[in-house]
Amino acid sequence: MKKYIQTIFIGSPNWFKTLAPPVMSFLRQHNFIGKTIIHFCTHGGGGLGEIGNDIAKECSKSRILPGIAVNGTVQSKEVRNWLEAIEYKFQ
Ligand SMILES: Cc1cc2nc3c(=O)[nH]c(=O)nc-3n(C[C@H](O)[C@H](O)[C@H](O)COP(=O)(O)O)c2cc1C
């Protein structure tokens, strides 16, 4: 049986409190119905801004897990803690 991808990681810089336009275009060009979306961003002080809300608007039939905002000083442990918090299982 064909195996379909169920979980999509979406990463973007925070641009004007939301996704960078190329990432938004990518979301609009694909169908993520029924998929789980895990998002993350880099930022310059504004954190995730409206990114989670805007992904939820574009992908209303997807499951959106809590995202993470990282800056240049982030430690890999912080990312690992986030993946554990959302119970992401490494395959
Ligand atoms: C056009 C533009 C808009 C930006 N808007 C925001 C913003 O609203 N909030 C914020 O925290 N950072 C903002 N930034 C800073 C970027 O998020 C930050 O430089 C970027 O995430 C760093 O990652 P990179 O080195 O991969 O680009 C903006 C940067 C650019 C170029």
Short mmCIF file of C-alpha atoms and ligand atoms in Angstrom, two decimals:
data_model
loop_
_atom_site.label_atom_id
_atom_site.label_comp_id
_atom_site.label_asym_id
_atom_site.label_seq_id
_atom_site.Cartn_x
_atom_site.Cartn_y
_atom_site.Cartn_z
CA MET A 1 0.00 0.00 0.00
CA LYS A 2 1.23 3.50 -0.82
CA LYS A 3 2.44 5.44 2.22
CA TYR A 4 1.51 9.13 2.32
CA ILE A 5 3.31 11.80 4.30
CA GLN A 6 1.14 12.90 7.24
CA THR A 7 3.32 15.49 8.96
CA ILE A 8 4.68 18.62 7.32
CA PHE A 9 7.21 20.97 8.92
CA ILE A 10 6.77 24.56 7.70
CA GLY A 11 9.58 26.99 8.44
CA SER A 12 9.78 30.68 7.64
CA PRO A 13 11.38 33.88 8.82
CA ASN A 14 8.95 36.20 10.58
CA TRP A 15 8.39 38.97 8.06
CA PHE A 16 6.05 41.71 9.17
CA LYS A 17 4.56 39.40 11.86
CA THR A 18 3.71 36.63 9.41
CA LEU A 19 5.14 34.09 6.97
CA ALA A 20 7.49 35.29 4.25
CA PRO A 21 5.51 35.55 0.97
CA PRO A 22 7.25 32.58 -0.75
CA VAL A 23 6.25 30.32 2.16
CA MET A 24 2.67 31.61 2.03
CA SER A 25 2.64 30.88 -1.74
CA PHE A 26 3.87 27.36 -1.01
CA LEU A 27 1.01 26.83 1.46
CA ARG A 28 -1.51 28.08 -1.11
CA GLN A 29 -0.16 25.82 -3.84
CA HIS A 30 -0.48 22.59 -1.88
CA ASN A 31 -3.28 20.68 -0.28
CA PHE A 32 -2.63 19.86 3.37
CA ILE A 33 -6.13 18.61 4.22
CA GLY A 34 -5.94 16.06 7.01
CA LYS A 35 -2.21 16.60 7.53
CA THR A 36 -0.45 17.69 10.70
CA ILE A 37 1.51 20.91 10.30
CA ILE A 38 4.37 21.74 12.63
CA HIS A 39 5.66 25.26 12.20
CA PHE A 40 8.74 27.17 13.23
CA CYS A 41 10.21 30.55 12.48
CA THR A 42 13.28 32.67 12.90
CA HIS A 43 12.66 36.20 14.07
CA GLY A 44 14.18 39.50 15.08
CA GLY A 45 12.31 39.93 18.36
CA GLY A 46 8.66 39.38 17.39
CA GLY A 47 8.55 35.64 18.00
CA LEU A 48 5.92 33.74 16.02
CA GLY A 49 3.78 36.87 15.60
CA GLU A 50 0.66 35.84 13.66
CA ILE A 51 2.33 32.90 11.89
CA GLY A 52 0.36 30.17 13.69
CA ASN A 53 -2.94 32.00 13.17
CA ASP A 54 -2.19 32.65 9.51
CA ILE A 55 -1.27 29.02 8.85
CA ALA A 56 -4.50 27.96 10.60
CA LYS A 57 -6.48 30.30 8.30
CA GLU A 58 -4.83 28.96 5.14
CA CYS A 59 -4.95 25.32 6.24
CA SER A 60 -8.26 25.16 8.08
CA LYS A 61 -8.56 21.40 7.55
CA SER A 62 -5.13 20.62 8.94
CA ARG A 63 -4.05 19.95 12.49
CA ILE A 64 -1.67 22.74 13.56
CA LEU A 65 0.63 21.89 16.45
CA PRO A 66 2.22 24.60 18.60
CA GLY A 67 5.21 26.10 16.82
CA ILE A 68 8.52 27.47 17.97
CA ALA A 69 10.22 30.80 17.31
CA VAL A 70 13.99 30.77 17.35
CA ASN A 71 16.56 33.51 17.21
CA GLY A 72 20.27 33.46 16.47
CA THR A 73 21.20 32.45 19.99
CA VAL A 74 18.88 29.46 20.25
CA GLN A 75 20.37 26.30 21.68
CA SER A 76 19.61 22.96 20.06
CA LYS A 77 18.31 21.81 23.46
CA GLU A 78 15.51 24.37 23.17
CA VAL A 79 14.45 22.83 19.84
CA ARG A 80 14.66 19.32 21.28
CA ASN A 81 12.54 20.39 24.30
CA TRP A 82 9.92 21.77 21.91
CA LEU A 83 9.80 18.54 19.86
CA GLU A 84 9.39 16.57 23.09
CA ALA A 85 6.65 18.96 24.30
CA ILE A 86 4.60 18.40 21.13
CA GLU A 87 5.33 14.67 21.40
CA TYR A 88 6.97 14.48 18.01
CA LYS A 89 8.36 10.97 17.49
CA PHE A 90 11.50 10.67 15.43
CA GLN A 91 11.01 7.94 12.78
C1 LIG B 1 11.25 42.22 5.22
C2 LIG B 1 11.52 41.80 6.64
C3 LIG B 1 10.52 41.92 7.60
C4 LIG B 1 10.75 41.49 8.93
N1 LIG B 1 9.75 41.59 9.84
C5 LIG B 1 9.96 41.13 11.09
C6 LIG B 1 8.91 41.16 12.07
O1 LIG B 1 7.79 41.64 11.82
N2 LIG B 1 9.17 40.67 13.29
C7 LIG B 1 10.39 40.13 13.64
O2 LIG B 1 10.54 39.68 14.76
N3 LIG B 1 11.41 40.09 12.73
C8 LIG B 1 11.22 40.57 11.48
N4 LIG B 1 12.25 40.52 10.55
C9 LIG B 1 13.53 39.92 10.96
C10 LIG B 1 13.63 38.50 10.43
O3 LIG B 1 12.60 37.67 10.97
C11 LIG B 1 14.98 37.90 10.80
O4 LIG B 1 15.98 38.70 10.26
C12 LIG B 1 15.13 36.52 10.21
O5 LIG B 1 14.19 35.66 10.76
C13 LIG B 1 16.54 35.98 10.48
O6 LIG B 1 16.63 34.72 9.85
P1 LIG B 1 17.46 34.53 8.50
O7 LIG B 1 18.86 34.90 8.82
O8 LIG B 1 17.28 33.08 8.15
O9 LIG B 1 16.83 35.46 7.49
C14 LIG B 1 12.03 40.96 9.27
C15 LIG B 1 13.04 40.87 8.29
C16 LIG B 1 12.80 41.29 7.00
C17 LIG B 1 13.90 41.18 5.97
#
